[in-house]
Amino acid sequence: MLKGFLHGNPIQTDALISAVPTQSIEEFPFAYTFENGCFRFWFELAPEDIVYGLGESPRGINKRGWIYESYCTDDPFHTETKRSLYAAHNFIVVSGKKSFGLFIDFPARIRWDLGYTSENRAEITVEGEDFAVYLMDEEQPREIIRTFRAAIGKSYLPPKWAFGYQQSRWSYHNAEAVDNVIRGYDEAGIPLDCVYLDIDYMDAYKDFTVNENAFPHFAAYVQDKRAQGIHLIPIIDAGVKKETGYSVYDEGEEKGYFCKKADGSDFEAGVWPGMCAFPDFLNPEVRRWFGEKYQVLLDMGIDGFWNDMNEPALFYSAEGVQNALDKAASLRGENLDLGKFFNLKDTFMGLSNAQSDYASIYHTVDGEQVNHQRVHNLYGAGMTRAAGEYFEKTAGSGKILMFSRASYIGAHRSAGIWFGDNQSWWSHILLNLKMLPAANMAGFLYCGADLGGFGDNATRDLVLRFLALGVFTPLMRNHSALGTRDQECYRFERTEDFRDVIQVRYRLIPYLYDVFVKAREQDDLIFRPLSLDYPDDPIARECETQLMLGEECMIAPVYEQNVSGRAVYLPEDMTFVRLSGERVTAEPLQKGLHYVSVALNEVPLFIKKGKQIPLCRPAMRTRDLNWKELTYIG
Ligand code: MIG
């Protein structure tokens, strides 16, 4: 059962697919106050309670013992001290003494103090007074999640080929670089379906343009890659370059489609193209307009995109830089003391994604000027809806690959997400694992992290172990940042190990696709914390390094360097399967704690006793997979 409580006059977020009857906040079952323009409520947590959720966020599967903030943030250092990442997924499930789900439909900042200030108390602060809160009241967490998911509608369905292995890098600067990647994979016999085009494919970083020097005859080139079975996936950024004569800018300008400042002029900030204007994605007319822009690339044969920088990320504003320079100038000739020095340093360090810049943006919502801070978390979601709804209308569902960096619940109907700029750190394998069930709870089924890690230099063993988790994530993409060590699989020694791991993915695609479609249709999870399936098993309840997958499997990736295996807990009897290329070894193991050895070219998988899963033969492209000729293991 889903109950809604309403206060004030909330901004329409479209998170729910249909209106749920709401009661006044006076009926809200938790203690609350209204203070300083905020709504704050709290409840006790019993020692055994687990708090799941918050989608794409830092830290554990159990969110207890930290403070989180719903505020879409471009931050490439996903350390455990952070409170926010790129998304705002305001859904939690409390499970234990009593169980319930809670969704706060509110697009500005929310603070989730989940046993941080006081160990056994959750205190949630909504930074505004216009909001709706929904409570889901069921016995089992999985039922709570189903009830919630039914209310927010079916998740985005990607094309089947989007389950293939994908290679990205910032950047493959030209057609030759892309061709080298495809050749590298083909020669090593490693399957591949997609190659990504990061910002450098564009002309001067202008959305919906192509640099003709780097990619001459782009449409023919795209066709040629398609003939090879390769999909090229260009990036689209939120900011539109301010340049007279650039049609996207001119049109947006003429029609008043960009975000404004208080004085009615366009809000501008610097991002990759230099000074940019920002489409007002809160406005449905702007969404329709921006969605149609993707057609230019669709016409060239493109059938997948990733939306970036849509928190929105802002490198600087002219005002911010001017203030910093003024401050520096005022200090010239002065004897700097420590306080002044750090203040000056912080002023410059704080130029990007500055709260003062966000606060100076205005949107038009139903004809009314609304400050950005009231709707911040809807911006990237709006951009992604713009694209997703256009694709749905023109191409139909399951045709165009689309995923986004920033998101809010509701955007899960239009697209998937990737987890942004992680690092080539061993700890980020587990961070990736922990985000998966939470993202699923928020409706995001098509998701994954940058395998091998985005920032920093990857090692061969890290990439292999990361991939062995990525084998199971719907989005299986290796991506890395400018200036980092090359991490395409064929760049490393003994490429046959990479082939062994990625072939396993291709063998599993019929199964993984089936699990995906079922989760989508049944408003269910692909990945579940063990505690959802074994609520009475104390070890399973606390497990943060393994996940249930579908009805049949459990996954437990190796996540440390220089180890030849890991400890794994089996909550029931299972078959331990090692998959490597076309090789499969199976070993029945009893419920309990085990140490399993896993070589770098192996993918460990645990199949429940009495269950079986299908495997197909590997192929170099998803289009060449034979979904009918299956063998069963388990
Ligand atoms: O400021 O387009 O998360 O995947 O490679 C960095 C360049 C901008 C951030 C994305 C990343 C992408 C990068 N972008």
XYZ file of C-alpha atoms and ligand atoms in Angstrom:
648
model
C 0.000 0.000 0.000
C 1.232 3.446 -0.962
C 0.181 6.474 1.066
C 0.944 10.049 0.121
C 1.277 13.110 2.324
C 1.307 16.520 0.801
C 2.404 19.894 1.993
C 2.199 23.216 0.211
C 2.291 23.406 -3.536
C 5.005 21.070 -4.808
C 6.631 21.408 -8.188
C 5.466 18.706 -10.551
C 8.344 16.227 -10.957
C 6.492 13.477 -12.861
C 8.274 10.873 -10.759
C 4.991 9.006 -10.274
C 3.098 7.874 -13.338
C -0.283 8.676 -11.865
C -1.488 10.722 -8.971
C -1.807 8.908 -5.670
C -4.449 10.321 -3.345
C -2.644 12.329 -0.702
C -3.450 13.227 2.869
C -2.418 16.335 4.700
C 1.003 16.247 6.343
C -0.816 16.347 9.666
C -1.588 12.674 9.138
C 2.116 11.875 8.674
C 3.001 9.102 11.128
C 6.445 10.426 12.089
C 7.387 13.310 14.364
C 8.190 16.430 12.349
C 8.764 20.166 12.498
C 8.825 23.055 10.093
C 11.840 25.236 10.837
C 13.744 27.853 8.841
C 11.819 27.011 5.713
C 12.662 23.303 6.027
C 10.586 20.254 6.827
C 12.362 17.895 9.202
C 11.159 14.529 10.454
C 12.712 11.704 12.381
C 12.189 8.170 13.561
C 14.029 5.692 15.727
C 16.047 2.889 14.187
C 16.101 -0.399 16.053
C 19.607 -1.884 16.317
C 18.719 -4.609 13.793
C 17.150 -2.264 11.229
C 18.772 -1.981 7.823
C 18.285 1.098 5.654
C 18.493 0.379 1.921
C 18.245 2.740 -0.973
C 19.286 6.248 -2.039
C 20.172 4.834 -5.452
C 23.445 6.168 -6.778
C 25.165 7.245 -3.547
C 28.444 6.708 -1.754
C 29.128 3.981 0.818
C 27.357 0.751 1.693
C 24.339 -1.324 0.789
C 23.135 -0.605 4.311
C 23.121 3.182 4.391
C 23.120 3.433 8.182
C 25.816 5.397 9.938
C 26.299 8.256 7.525
C 24.740 11.446 6.292
C 23.735 11.717 2.644
C 22.460 14.583 0.570
C 20.195 14.475 -2.418
C 21.875 17.086 -4.566
C 23.133 16.130 -8.026
C 26.864 16.830 -7.909
C 29.698 16.507 -10.397
C 32.404 15.175 -8.116
C 35.010 12.786 -9.540
C 36.290 11.618 -6.145
C 33.854 9.049 -4.900
C 35.431 8.621 -1.503
C 33.533 7.409 1.504
C 33.540 10.886 3.014
C 31.201 12.212 0.330
C 27.475 12.765 0.755
C 26.271 13.079 -2.827
C 27.016 11.847 -6.283
C 25.396 12.760 -9.604
C 21.885 11.578 -8.862
C 19.052 12.301 -6.442
C 17.159 9.086 -5.762
C 15.040 9.930 -2.744
C 13.860 6.442 -1.919
C 14.766 4.343 1.115
C 13.557 1.091 2.608
C 13.790 0.505 6.326
C 13.784 -3.181 7.124
C 13.906 -4.845 10.496
C 11.751 -4.355 13.520
C 9.196 -2.782 11.259
C 9.554 -2.355 7.540
C 8.457 0.467 5.308
C 9.486 2.375 2.225
C 9.755 6.125 1.943
C 9.944 8.334 -1.123
C 10.285 12.081 -0.903
C 9.159 13.711 -4.093
C 11.019 16.964 -3.824
C 13.586 18.244 -6.330
C 15.755 20.429 -4.082
C 18.238 19.378 -1.440
C 17.349 16.727 1.129
C 19.623 15.706 3.979
C 19.419 12.097 5.121
C 21.018 11.703 8.509
C 20.743 7.950 8.879
C 22.257 7.333 12.276
C 25.107 9.810 11.817
C 24.332 12.344 14.521
C 22.639 9.817 16.712
C 23.241 6.141 16.051
C 19.679 4.911 16.380
C 17.837 7.769 14.837
C 17.081 8.793 11.277
C 16.549 12.490 10.785
C 15.589 13.737 7.368
C 15.587 17.382 6.382
C 13.759 18.532 3.284
C 15.022 21.979 2.319
C 11.671 23.463 1.474
C 8.040 23.347 2.440
C 6.424 22.238 -0.801
C 6.748 18.502 -1.157
C 5.032 15.141 -1.164
C 6.170 12.150 0.895
C 5.021 8.631 0.126
C 5.103 5.710 2.484
C 4.965 2.091 1.423
C 3.697 -0.258 3.977
C 4.389 -3.962 3.263
C 5.928 -6.824 5.183
C 8.865 -7.612 2.903
C 11.385 -5.154 1.452
C 10.997 -6.701 -1.978
C 7.242 -6.044 -1.819
C 7.861 -2.492 -0.664
C 10.128 -1.961 -3.650
C 7.584 -3.497 -6.036
C 4.873 -1.215 -4.725
C 7.107 1.782 -5.221
C 8.263 0.727 -8.660
C 4.697 0.118 -9.787
C 3.964 3.728 -8.837
C 6.919 5.167 -10.785
C 6.361 3.126 -13.922
C 8.311 0.744 -16.099
C 12.036 1.154 -16.471
C 13.746 2.061 -19.720
C 14.388 -0.805 -22.101
C 17.665 -0.647 -24.054
C 18.311 -2.395 -27.364
C 19.670 -5.939 -27.096
C 23.027 -4.950 -28.530
C 23.471 -2.612 -25.564
C 24.196 -5.774 -23.567
C 27.367 -6.243 -25.582
C 30.780 -5.130 -24.407
C 31.486 -1.444 -24.919
C 34.759 0.451 -25.119
C 35.138 4.102 -24.329
C 37.864 6.613 -23.684
C 38.154 10.334 -23.379
C 38.816 10.525 -26.265
C 39.070 8.641 -29.499
C 39.842 11.834 -31.319
C 39.254 10.723 -34.878
C 38.107 7.918 -37.135
C 41.556 6.378 -37.168
C 41.607 6.141 -33.369
C 38.199 4.448 -33.420
C 39.331 2.051 -36.139
C 42.397 1.160 -34.095
C 40.216 0.222 -31.152
C 38.032 -2.023 -33.273
C 41.071 -3.610 -34.878
C 42.730 -4.070 -31.479
C 39.723 -5.967 -30.210
C 39.176 -7.956 -33.403
C 42.800 -9.051 -33.615
C 42.789 -10.154 -30.001
C 39.551 -12.057 -30.603
C 37.813 -10.062 -27.852
C 34.099 -9.366 -28.452
C 32.986 -5.756 -28.839
C 29.713 -4.030 -29.771
C 30.166 -0.309 -29.117
C 32.821 2.352 -29.299
C 32.192 5.707 -27.642
C 32.751 9.172 -28.976
C 33.635 11.550 -26.182
C 33.481 15.343 -26.535
C 36.235 15.593 -29.157
C 34.076 14.221 -31.987
C 32.186 17.489 -31.920
C 33.075 20.655 -33.694
C 34.343 22.950 -30.897
C 32.321 20.932 -28.367
C 29.047 22.056 -29.906
C 26.231 19.582 -29.323
C 24.818 17.908 -32.445
C 27.814 18.821 -34.613
C 30.613 16.631 -35.888
C 34.197 17.693 -36.479
C 34.526 16.987 -40.180
C 38.323 16.927 -40.084
C 38.387 14.230 -37.443
C 35.464 12.280 -38.895
C 35.141 13.038 -42.610
C 31.902 11.744 -44.202
C 30.572 10.885 -40.784
C 27.296 9.317 -41.946
C 29.123 6.949 -44.294
C 31.603 6.185 -41.552
C 28.822 5.334 -39.093
C 27.271 3.038 -41.708
C 30.598 1.391 -42.327
C 31.015 0.664 -38.608
C 27.481 -0.670 -38.450
C 28.345 -3.031 -41.255
C 31.173 -4.261 -39.030
C 28.649 -4.719 -36.234
C 29.900 -1.741 -34.237
C 27.682 1.009 -32.811
C 29.243 4.432 -32.268
C 27.868 6.194 -29.199
C 28.378 9.968 -29.100
C 28.227 12.079 -25.947
C 25.838 15.022 -25.589
C 26.591 17.721 -23.013
C 24.027 19.885 -21.264
C 25.582 23.261 -22.058
C 25.008 24.797 -25.496
C 27.912 26.835 -26.808
C 27.172 30.536 -26.966
C 27.998 31.305 -30.563
C 26.015 33.342 -33.023
C 25.551 31.333 -36.205
C 25.400 27.999 -34.342
C 21.818 27.004 -35.007
C 21.112 25.289 -31.681
C 22.211 28.391 -29.831
C 20.449 30.792 -32.200
C 17.153 28.928 -31.995
C 17.271 28.532 -28.243
C 18.101 32.199 -27.908
C 15.364 33.345 -30.244
C 12.697 31.236 -28.601
C 13.777 32.061 -25.071
C 14.570 28.416 -24.317
C 17.605 28.984 -22.118
C 17.730 29.360 -18.349
C 17.662 32.944 -17.165
C 19.127 35.142 -14.485
C 16.989 37.319 -12.213
C 17.219 40.226 -14.672
C 15.808 38.085 -17.498
C 19.057 37.737 -19.438
C 20.435 34.272 -20.204
C 22.372 32.517 -17.487
C 25.807 31.686 -18.864
C 28.641 29.605 -17.539
C 31.822 28.091 -18.889
C 31.975 24.392 -19.661
C 33.914 22.530 -22.394
C 32.798 24.743 -25.284
C 33.613 27.909 -23.325
C 30.656 30.139 -22.458
C 27.398 28.219 -22.697
C 23.693 28.728 -22.319
C 21.662 26.033 -20.597
C 18.395 24.765 -22.052
C 15.569 25.093 -19.567
C 14.741 21.374 -19.381
C 12.023 22.064 -16.815
C 9.926 23.419 -19.666
C 8.173 20.708 -21.745
C 8.417 22.787 -24.907
C 12.194 23.034 -24.455
C 12.369 19.303 -23.861
C 10.542 18.651 -27.120
C 12.838 21.025 -28.963
C 16.038 19.569 -27.508
C 14.851 15.986 -28.050
C 14.369 16.671 -31.758
C 17.964 17.885 -32.018
C 19.209 14.309 -31.594
C 17.636 13.578 -34.966
C 20.637 15.086 -36.777
C 22.789 12.269 -35.443
C 20.072 9.630 -35.786
C 19.890 10.595 -39.457
C 23.572 9.772 -39.723
C 22.927 6.270 -38.436
C 23.693 6.850 -34.756
C 21.486 4.785 -32.432
C 22.841 5.472 -28.961
C 23.885 8.423 -26.807
C 25.156 9.307 -23.358
C 24.122 12.572 -21.724
C 26.841 14.205 -19.658
C 27.457 17.291 -17.495
C 23.779 17.586 -16.678
C 23.827 18.140 -12.910
C 24.506 20.700 -14.474
C 28.287 20.873 -14.100
C 29.519 24.487 -14.281
C 33.240 25.173 -14.488
C 32.937 28.911 -13.914
C 30.795 31.954 -14.420
C 32.092 35.356 -15.482
C 30.750 36.793 -12.215
C 32.501 34.159 -10.124
C 35.832 34.719 -11.870
C 35.460 38.482 -11.603
C 34.759 38.277 -7.866
C 37.788 36.084 -7.352
C 39.992 38.442 -9.357
C 38.657 41.434 -7.430
C 39.428 39.707 -4.205
C 42.948 38.914 -5.415
C 43.438 42.501 -6.579
C 42.297 43.871 -3.244
C 44.965 41.810 -1.546
C 47.782 42.956 -3.801
C 50.596 44.504 -1.840
C 49.107 43.345 1.438
C 50.909 41.190 3.894
C 48.861 38.003 3.587
C 48.084 36.263 6.819
C 46.994 32.668 6.940
C 43.289 33.485 7.075
C 43.439 35.698 4.003
C 45.562 33.218 2.117
C 43.160 30.331 2.659
C 40.190 32.513 1.934
C 41.767 33.523 -1.374
C 42.658 29.943 -2.184
C 39.129 28.733 -1.364
C 37.658 31.470 -3.522
C 39.511 30.175 -6.559
C 39.036 26.520 -5.669
C 35.300 27.103 -5.276
C 34.733 28.567 -8.740
C 33.370 25.331 -10.222
C 29.834 24.199 -9.411
C 29.454 27.183 -7.101
C 26.294 27.417 -5.037
C 26.146 31.126 -5.859
C 26.017 30.301 -9.574
C 23.259 27.721 -9.120
C 21.339 30.237 -7.039
C 21.479 32.762 -9.867
C 19.704 30.480 -12.370
C 15.973 30.737 -13.074
C 13.649 28.309 -14.821
C 10.197 28.852 -16.199
C 7.813 26.346 -14.674
C 4.167 26.720 -15.728
C 4.850 30.298 -16.701
C 6.374 31.137 -13.331
C 10.034 32.027 -12.644
C 11.489 29.389 -10.327
C 14.932 29.559 -8.802
C 17.190 26.702 -9.819
C 17.917 25.689 -6.233
C 14.266 24.683 -5.889
C 14.479 22.267 -8.832
C 18.183 21.485 -9.071
C 17.747 17.705 -9.061
C 15.398 17.765 -12.048
C 17.815 19.321 -14.498
C 19.689 16.269 -15.792
C 16.543 14.202 -15.536
C 14.816 16.758 -17.777
C 17.588 16.596 -20.354
C 17.399 12.841 -20.398
C 13.615 12.792 -20.624
C 13.908 15.181 -23.562
C 15.969 12.607 -25.418
C 14.254 9.469 -24.146
C 10.740 10.680 -24.851
C 11.739 11.709 -28.342
C 13.256 8.274 -29.047
C 10.239 6.522 -27.607
C 7.955 8.550 -29.856
C 9.972 8.245 -33.050
C 11.825 4.930 -32.827
C 9.809 3.095 -30.191
C 10.984 1.355 -27.082
C 14.115 -0.815 -27.089
C 15.682 0.849 -30.127
C 17.963 3.648 -28.971
C 20.609 3.373 -26.274
C 20.377 6.270 -23.867
C 21.932 6.799 -20.485
C 22.674 9.803 -18.375
C 24.993 10.986 -15.658
C 22.557 13.054 -13.553
C 19.124 11.675 -12.753
C 16.017 11.871 -10.619
C 13.450 9.134 -10.217
C 11.151 9.343 -13.237
C 14.059 9.548 -15.674
C 14.360 5.781 -15.196
C 11.499 5.465 -17.706
C 13.542 7.277 -20.366
C 17.078 6.064 -19.862
C 19.693 4.236 -17.889
C 22.527 5.796 -15.901
C 26.212 5.293 -15.466
C 27.831 5.995 -12.139
C 30.085 8.805 -13.320
C 33.753 9.452 -12.764
C 34.959 6.657 -10.530
C 38.666 5.881 -10.246
C 40.964 3.002 -11.060
C 40.887 2.021 -7.417
C 40.311 -1.444 -6.027
C 37.781 -0.045 -3.578
C 35.650 1.087 -6.492
C 34.862 -2.459 -7.553
C 32.902 -2.836 -4.345
C 31.426 0.646 -4.616
C 30.123 -0.379 -8.028
C 28.614 -3.540 -6.579
C 26.941 -1.706 -3.709
C 25.259 0.848 -5.956
C 23.627 -1.755 -8.177
C 20.718 -2.866 -5.959
C 20.096 0.704 -4.801
C 19.957 1.981 -8.387
C 17.542 -0.846 -9.229
C 15.315 0.116 -6.302
C 15.076 3.624 -7.772
C 13.999 2.119 -11.111
C 17.348 2.358 -12.886
C 17.906 -1.108 -14.300
C 20.192 -0.294 -17.192
C 23.257 0.886 -15.320
C 26.919 0.287 -14.662
C 30.163 1.943 -13.651
C 33.221 2.791 -15.742
C 34.931 -0.594 -15.711
C 38.633 -0.387 -14.998
C 37.933 2.982 -13.398
C 37.720 6.398 -15.058
C 40.301 8.526 -13.259
C 43.836 7.390 -12.494
C 45.961 4.606 -13.966
C 44.588 1.102 -14.148
C 46.603 -2.092 -13.885
C 45.941 -5.255 -15.844
C 44.679 -7.177 -12.839
C 42.365 -4.342 -11.776
C 40.766 -4.188 -15.203
C 40.276 -7.961 -15.259
C 38.684 -8.060 -11.809
C 36.518 -5.030 -12.597
C 35.368 -6.682 -15.820
C 34.518 -9.878 -13.965
C 31.911 -7.844 -12.050
C 30.939 -5.885 -15.168
C 30.106 -9.184 -16.892
C 26.856 -9.029 -14.898
C 25.950 -5.343 -15.141
C 23.539 -4.417 -17.945
C 25.870 -1.614 -19.050
C 29.290 -3.233 -19.506
C 31.543 -0.371 -20.500
C 35.262 0.207 -20.027
C 35.928 3.958 -19.910
C 38.860 6.070 -18.813
C 39.850 9.687 -18.492
C 42.066 11.898 -20.552
C 45.681 11.531 -19.544
C 45.347 8.163 -17.843
C 47.004 4.932 -18.892
C 45.376 3.207 -21.849
C 43.026 0.551 -20.570
C 41.495 -1.072 -23.623
C 41.795 -4.802 -23.085
C 44.156 -5.397 -25.986
C 46.697 -2.925 -24.558
C 47.702 -5.315 -21.805
C 49.834 -8.445 -21.758
C 48.192 -11.839 -22.399
C 45.014 -10.547 -23.994
C 43.557 -14.064 -23.988
C 42.626 -13.538 -20.336
C 40.471 -10.565 -21.329
C 38.920 -12.590 -24.126
C 38.085 -15.308 -21.609
C 36.288 -12.857 -19.326
C 34.395 -10.924 -22.002
C 33.356 -14.086 -23.824
C 31.625 -15.103 -20.615
C 29.506 -11.977 -20.881
C 28.441 -12.906 -24.403
C 27.630 -16.440 -23.294
C 25.421 -15.023 -20.547
C 23.550 -12.437 -22.622
C 20.386 -14.522 -23.225
C 20.168 -15.142 -19.485
C 21.019 -11.584 -18.435
C 18.578 -10.137 -20.929
C 15.876 -12.393 -19.594
C 16.600 -11.349 -15.998
C 16.506 -7.716 -17.122
C 13.178 -8.030 -18.913
C 11.600 -9.883 -15.993
C 12.809 -7.273 -13.504
C 11.384 -4.582 -15.753
C 8.035 -6.250 -16.237
C 7.614 -7.271 -12.625
C 8.884 -3.986 -11.123
C 11.598 -6.026 -9.529
C 15.343 -5.915 -8.960
C 18.063 -7.487 -11.064
C 20.498 -7.284 -8.151
C 19.411 -7.856 -4.566
C 21.241 -7.589 -1.271
C 21.441 -11.095 0.239
C 19.396 -9.848 3.190
C 16.327 -9.498 0.968
C 16.346 -13.223 0.220
C 17.590 -14.509 3.570
C 16.172 -12.073 6.124
C 16.620 -14.478 9.011
C 20.234 -15.343 8.253
C 22.454 -13.019 10.318
C 25.485 -13.359 8.031
C 23.475 -12.793 4.866
C 21.841 -9.766 6.441
C 25.189 -8.036 6.805
C 26.776 -9.072 3.545
C 28.160 -6.080 1.637
C 30.345 -7.852 -0.932
C 27.989 -10.262 -2.695
C 24.652 -9.864 -4.469
C 21.806 -12.070 -5.567
C 21.216 -11.942 -9.319
C 17.850 -12.999 -10.750
C 16.160 -15.995 -9.124
C 19.030 -18.358 -9.787
C 22.368 -16.801 -8.951
C 24.660 -15.078 -6.539
C 27.707 -13.051 -7.554
C 30.831 -12.464 -5.487
C 33.596 -10.689 -7.406
C 37.204 -10.592 -6.308
C 37.880 -7.003 -5.259
C 41.431 -6.940 -3.905
C 44.833 -6.905 -5.542
C 47.355 -9.729 -5.270
C 44.877 -12.294 -4.057
C 43.986 -15.515 -5.797
C 40.478 -15.718 -4.425
C 38.130 -14.537 -1.739
C 35.965 -15.580 1.157
C 32.378 -16.083 0.187
C 29.304 -16.818 2.234
C 26.728 -19.229 0.849
C 23.320 -18.666 2.461
C 22.201 -22.036 1.051
C 23.760 -24.902 -0.918
C 24.990 -23.678 -4.277
C 27.110 -24.734 -7.210
C 30.262 -22.690 -7.533
C 30.833 -22.162 -11.234
C 34.011 -20.789 -12.746
C 33.427 -19.439 -16.235
C 36.325 -18.680 -18.530
C 35.921 -18.387 -22.283
C 34.120 -21.566 -23.282
C 35.310 -23.441 -20.206
C 33.008 -24.140 -17.298
C 33.890 -25.920 -14.094
C 31.288 -26.604 -11.472
C 31.703 -27.562 -7.859
C 28.845 -28.080 -5.406
C 29.373 -26.244 -2.133
C 27.389 -26.398 1.052
C 25.759 -23.532 2.838
C 28.335 -21.674 4.907
C 31.591 -19.833 4.668
C 34.122 -20.835 1.997
C 37.323 -19.582 0.477
C 37.201 -19.902 -3.290
C 40.106 -19.398 -5.633
C 39.446 -17.465 -8.810
C 42.067 -16.910 -11.496
C 42.312 -13.570 -13.291
C 40.703 -15.011 -16.413
C 37.770 -16.523 -14.549
C 34.340 -15.200 -13.677
C 32.971 -16.678 -10.452
C 29.247 -17.399 -10.241
C 27.142 -19.251 -7.699
C 23.995 -21.026 -8.815
C 21.380 -22.095 -6.306
C 20.906 -25.814 -5.865
C 18.150 -27.026 -8.175
C 18.443 -24.033 -10.522
C 20.008 -23.859 -13.945
C 20.953 -21.019 -16.227
C 21.453 -20.988 -19.993
C 24.647 -20.212 -21.861
C 24.985 -19.569 -25.562
C 28.106 -19.849 -27.671
C 30.314 -16.738 -27.604
C 30.534 -14.457 -30.629
C 32.460 -11.336 -31.581
C 29.239 -9.252 -31.770
C 25.846 -9.582 -30.091
C 24.181 -9.777 -33.504
C 26.006 -13.060 -34.116
C 24.828 -14.744 -30.937
C 22.594 -17.727 -31.354
C 19.893 -17.308 -28.692
C 18.323 -20.656 -29.540
C 21.249 -22.995 -29.125
C 21.694 -23.004 -25.373
C 23.410 -25.256 -22.920
C 22.439 -25.239 -19.281
C 24.682 -25.105 -16.246
C 23.962 -25.410 -12.552
O 34.548 17.226 -17.190
O 33.558 14.363 -21.641
O 31.753 11.776 -16.593
O 32.721 10.171 -18.644
O 34.694 11.262 -20.308
C 34.642 15.901 -17.659
C 34.647 14.131 -20.813
C 33.550 15.666 -18.663
C 32.760 13.688 -17.579
C 32.203 12.324 -17.799
C 33.240 11.453 -18.436
C 33.681 12.059 -19.747
C 34.213 13.467 -19.507
N 33.195 14.284 -18.836
